[in-house]
Tab-separated table of C-alpha atoms in Angstrom:
chain	number	residue	atom	x	y	z
A	1	UNK	CA	-11.629	-2.282	-7.941
A	2	UNK	CA	-13.914	-1.287	-10.772
A	3	UNK	CA	-17.646	-1.789	-10.999
A	4	UNK	CA	-19.642	-1.978	-7.796
A	5	UNK	CA	-20.223	-5.678	-8.399
A	6	UNK	CA	-16.468	-6.214	-8.391
A	7	UNK	CA	-16.281	-7.410	-11.998
A	8	UNK	CA	-14.483	-4.359	-13.367
A	9	UNK	CA	-17.105	-4.143	-16.100
A	10	UNK	CA	-18.078	-0.886	-17.693
A	11	UNK	CA	-21.571	0.588	-17.879
A	12	UNK	CA	-22.308	-1.440	-21.022
A	13	UNK	CA	-21.359	-4.692	-19.287
A	14	UNK	CA	-18.159	-5.157	-21.287
A	15	UNK	CA	-14.872	-5.717	-19.547
A	16	UNK	CA	-12.398	-2.902	-20.016
A	17	UNK	CA	-9.440	-4.215	-22.003
A	18	UNK	CA	-7.191	-1.456	-20.688
A	19	UNK	CA	-7.311	0.224	-17.288
A	20	UNK	CA	-5.014	3.152	-16.532
A	21	UNK	CA	-4.160	4.671	-13.161
A	22	UNK	CA	-4.387	8.458	-12.900
A	23	UNK	CA	-3.546	10.672	-9.921
A	24	UNK	CA	-5.436	13.878	-9.147
A	25	UNK	CA	-3.258	16.197	-7.087
A	26	UNK	CA	-2.982	19.822	-6.024
A	27	UNK	CA	-3.162	22.073	-3.015
A	28	UNK	CA	-5.569	22.006	-0.099
A	29	UNK	CA	-9.150	22.844	-1.093
A	30	UNK	CA	-8.475	23.112	-4.831
A	31	UNK	CA	-11.249	20.714	-5.900
A	32	UNK	CA	-9.668	17.263	-6.160
A	33	UNK	CA	-12.525	15.471	-4.399
A	34	UNK	CA	-15.025	17.466	-6.458
A	35	UNK	CA	-13.381	16.480	-9.760
A	36	UNK	CA	-13.224	12.775	-8.905
A	37	UNK	CA	-16.849	12.818	-7.776
A	38	UNK	CA	-18.035	14.705	-10.866
A	39	UNK	CA	-16.540	12.338	-13.444
A	40	UNK	CA	-16.772	8.990	-11.658
A	41	UNK	CA	-19.225	6.403	-13.011
A	42	UNK	CA	-19.254	4.608	-9.691
A	43	UNK	CA	-20.007	6.028	-6.291
A	44	UNK	CA	-16.617	7.505	-5.401
A	45	UNK	CA	-14.774	6.221	-2.376
A	46	UNK	CA	-13.982	9.195	-0.170
A	47	UNK	CA	-11.830	9.350	2.919
A	48	UNK	CA	-12.624	12.769	4.324
A	49	UNK	CA	-12.601	13.939	7.908
A	50	UNK	CA	-13.859	17.129	9.503
A	51	UNK	CA	-11.209	19.790	9.851
A	52	UNK	CA	-10.066	19.775	13.442
A	53	UNK	CA	-8.679	22.342	15.833
A	54	UNK	CA	-5.438	20.355	15.770
A	55	UNK	CA	-5.018	21.199	12.116
A	56	UNK	CA	-5.676	24.905	12.414
A	57	UNK	CA	-1.995	25.750	12.534
A	58	UNK	CA	-1.132	23.735	9.405
A	59	UNK	CA	-4.275	23.832	7.251
A	60	UNK	CA	-4.279	27.133	5.368
A	61	UNK	CA	-7.968	27.875	4.756
A	62	UNK	CA	-7.366	31.344	3.358
A	63	UNK	CA	-9.512	31.529	0.222
A	64	UNK	CA	-11.420	28.338	1.097
A	65	UNK	CA	-12.975	29.464	4.355
A	66	UNK	CA	-16.147	27.418	3.775
A	67	UNK	CA	-14.248	24.136	3.484
A	68	UNK	CA	-15.081	21.903	6.467
A	69	UNK	CA	-13.513	18.557	5.495
A	70	UNK	CA	-10.196	17.314	4.160
A	71	UNK	CA	-9.063	14.154	2.379
A	72	UNK	CA	-6.870	12.140	4.741
A	73	UNK	CA	-5.998	9.153	2.526
A	74	UNK	CA	-7.367	9.301	-1.012
A	75	UNK	CA	-10.432	9.640	-3.184
A	76	UNK	CA	-11.133	6.881	-5.683
A	77	UNK	CA	-13.321	6.811	-8.776
A	78	UNK	CA	-13.530	5.366	-12.267
A	79	UNK	CA	-14.469	6.718	-15.669
A	80	UNK	CA	-14.688	4.982	-19.055
A	81	UNK	CA	-13.136	7.234	-21.686
A	82	UNK	CA	-14.175	5.027	-24.588
A	83	UNK	CA	-15.045	1.389	-25.158
A	84	UNK	CA	-12.268	-0.724	-23.702
A	85	UNK	CA	-10.458	2.120	-21.909
A	86	UNK	CA	-11.131	2.910	-18.269
A	87	UNK	CA	-9.330	5.322	-15.983
A	88	UNK	CA	-8.991	4.672	-12.270
A	89	UNK	CA	-8.713	7.987	-10.464
A	90	UNK	CA	-6.842	8.436	-7.199
A	91	UNK	CA	-7.254	11.826	-5.559
A	92	UNK	CA	-4.267	12.528	-3.335
A	93	UNK	CA	-4.418	14.330	0.015
A	94	UNK	CA	-3.459	17.963	-0.409
A	95	UNK	CA	-1.832	18.588	2.955
A	96	UNK	CA	1.891	18.180	3.525
A	97	UNK	CA	1.477	15.946	6.557
A	98	UNK	CA	-0.198	13.255	4.416
A	99	UNK	CA	2.426	13.232	1.675
A	100	UNK	CA	3.939	9.976	2.867
A	101	UNK	CA	1.041	8.399	0.931
A	102	UNK	CA	2.045	9.944	-2.401
A	103	UNK	CA	4.876	7.528	-3.206
A	104	UNK	CA	2.558	4.575	-2.685
A	105	UNK	CA	-0.243	6.086	-4.758
A	106	UNK	CA	2.072	7.059	-7.621
A	107	UNK	CA	3.269	3.496	-8.201
A	108	UNK	CA	2.138	2.393	-11.668
A	109	UNK	CA	0.430	5.680	-12.532
A	110	UNK	CA	0.268	6.670	-16.201
A	111	UNK	CA	0.203	10.336	-15.242
A	112	UNK	CA	-1.397	12.994	-13.076
A	113	UNK	CA	-3.705	15.981	-13.112
A	114	UNK	CA	-2.462	18.876	-10.988
A	115	UNK	CA	-5.420	21.081	-10.103
A	116	UNK	CA	-4.621	24.752	-9.627
A	117	UNK	CA	-6.499	27.709	-8.172
A	118	UNK	CA	-5.253	31.062	-9.495
A	119	UNK	CA	-6.085	32.636	-6.116
A	120	UNK	CA	-3.573	30.273	-4.460
A	121	UNK	CA	-1.361	29.259	-7.363
A	122	UNK	CA	1.636	28.658	-5.123
A	123	UNK	CA	-0.236	25.800	-3.433
A	124	UNK	CA	0.335	23.530	-6.416
A	125	UNK	CA	4.112	24.121	-6.586
A	126	UNK	CA	4.885	21.036	-4.435
A	127	UNK	CA	2.777	18.762	-6.676
A	128	UNK	CA	4.413	20.157	-9.820
A	129	UNK	CA	7.866	19.591	-8.313
A	130	UNK	CA	6.935	16.081	-7.184
A	131	UNK	CA	5.858	14.901	-10.632
A	132	UNK	CA	8.645	16.696	-12.495
A	133	UNK	CA	11.325	15.130	-10.281
A	134	UNK	CA	9.827	11.653	-10.679
A	135	UNK	CA	9.286	12.127	-14.430
A	136	UNK	CA	5.569	11.386	-14.144
A	137	UNK	CA	3.699	13.110	-17.009
A	138	UNK	CA	1.089	15.594	-15.817
A	139	UNK	CA	-1.197	18.343	-16.985
A	140	UNK	CA	-2.107	21.432	-14.968
A	141	UNK	CA	-5.859	21.974	-14.836
A	142	UNK	CA	-6.843	25.459	-13.684
A	143	UNK	CA	-10.084	25.144	-11.732
A	144	UNK	CA	-12.001	28.304	-12.628
A	145	UNK	CA	-13.536	29.431	-9.356
A	146	UNK	CA	-16.201	32.125	-9.424
A	147	UNK	CA	-14.767	35.520	-8.570
A	148	UNK	CA	-11.173	34.509	-9.283
A	149	UNK	CA	-9.188	36.570	-11.757
A	150	UNK	CA	-8.955	34.856	-15.107
A	151	UNK	CA	-5.509	33.864	-16.345
A	152	UNK	CA	-4.563	32.355	-19.672
A	153	UNK	CA	-2.808	29.015	-20.015
A	154	UNK	CA	0.476	30.670	-21.036
A	155	UNK	CA	0.405	32.944	-17.974
A	156	UNK	CA	-0.125	29.991	-15.649
A	157	UNK	CA	2.633	27.995	-17.342
A	158	UNK	CA	5.070	30.884	-16.860
A	159	UNK	CA	4.028	31.459	-13.252
A	160	UNK	CA	4.587	27.769	-12.427
A	161	UNK	CA	7.806	27.618	-14.463
A	162	UNK	CA	6.598	24.443	-16.132
A	163	UNK	CA	8.828	22.337	-18.327
A	164	UNK	CA	8.308	23.063	-22.015
A	165	UNK	CA	5.348	21.183	-23.441
A	166	UNK	CA	3.524	20.549	-20.154
A	167	UNK	CA	-0.159	21.202	-20.998
A	168	UNK	CA	-2.221	23.754	-19.083
A	169	UNK	CA	-6.010	23.567	-19.473
A	170	UNK	CA	-8.900	25.507	-17.967
A	171	UNK	CA	-11.683	23.506	-16.353
A	172	UNK	CA	-14.637	23.437	-13.999
A	173	UNK	CA	-14.061	20.594	-11.529
A	174	UNK	CA	-17.819	20.407	-10.867
A	175	UNK	CA	-18.659	19.632	-14.491
A	176	UNK	CA	-18.359	16.035	-15.725
A	177	UNK	CA	-17.694	16.933	-19.367
A	178	UNK	CA	-15.061	19.493	-18.390
A	179	UNK	CA	-13.316	16.983	-16.146
A	180	UNK	CA	-13.457	14.312	-18.830
A	181	UNK	CA	-11.777	16.648	-21.325
A	182	UNK	CA	-8.945	17.202	-18.834
A	183	UNK	CA	-8.469	13.451	-18.452
A	184	UNK	CA	-8.480	12.876	-22.215
A	185	UNK	CA	-5.840	15.584	-22.604
A	186	UNK	CA	-3.718	13.890	-19.936
A	187	UNK	CA	-4.001	10.427	-21.524
A	188	UNK	CA	-2.997	11.819	-24.920
A	189	UNK	CA	-0.049	13.756	-23.474
A	190	UNK	CA	1.170	10.925	-21.238
A	191	UNK	CA	0.920	8.520	-24.167
A	192	UNK	CA	3.185	10.738	-26.254
A	193	UNK	CA	5.682	11.125	-23.401
A	194	UNK	CA	5.899	7.400	-22.664
A	195	UNK	CA	6.192	6.546	-26.373
A	196	UNK	CA	9.028	9.053	-26.824
A	197	UNK	CA	10.862	7.637	-23.799
A	198	UNK	CA	10.468	4.103	-25.121
A	199	UNK	CA	11.902	5.100	-28.476
A	200	UNK	CA	14.794	6.933	-26.790
A	201	UNK	CA	15.615	3.840	-24.770
A	202	UNK	CA	15.970	1.641	-27.833
A	203	UNK	CA	19.617	1.251	-28.742
A	204	UNK	CA	20.294	1.875	-32.438
A	205	UNK	CA	21.187	-1.304	-34.218
A	206	UNK	CA	24.838	-1.584	-35.146
A	207	UNK	CA	25.425	-1.558	-38.867
A	208	UNK	CA	27.264	-4.305	-40.736
A	209	UNK	CA	30.981	-4.481	-40.089
């Protein structure tokens, strides 16, 4: 994985000294594939299929009526945040019937971005629950769709009943710079969480008898 020539080198030809795995999750049609494609430096790997009649009873297209494809395995892309730091992005399938893949994809992940659409906010509840229960750090990125009512970060956090401190950011999944800012926020937050857990796990040294 990495550069198209298989070397894992960044755009400047230097090998990334640190590569982090990030998941991009959320409900059906929320913009996961769009976000991965917008920020990726390489041609993103996409595993989409046309929506079928067989899925009509389980794929809720209310609010995303123009969506004609769905991710059936994962999307994959890569972005270099700074020299020596690359993020490998794995966009998860948004439909319940593909969730057996989530446990495999989450192995070794630093953290996750949960994309949310305020028109269908309840669609991201399962992703929020998944990462909270597995103690995987995540940020909620509200994809600001045209015509959707605007909500502030605090309103979204309350509506999703997020654990205290979980970041909520507004973004445009189509915009590379906006997506990059979301990823930077996640890396910073996940770094703090993992550092705090490491410190908590260190047993205090016993004093002299």
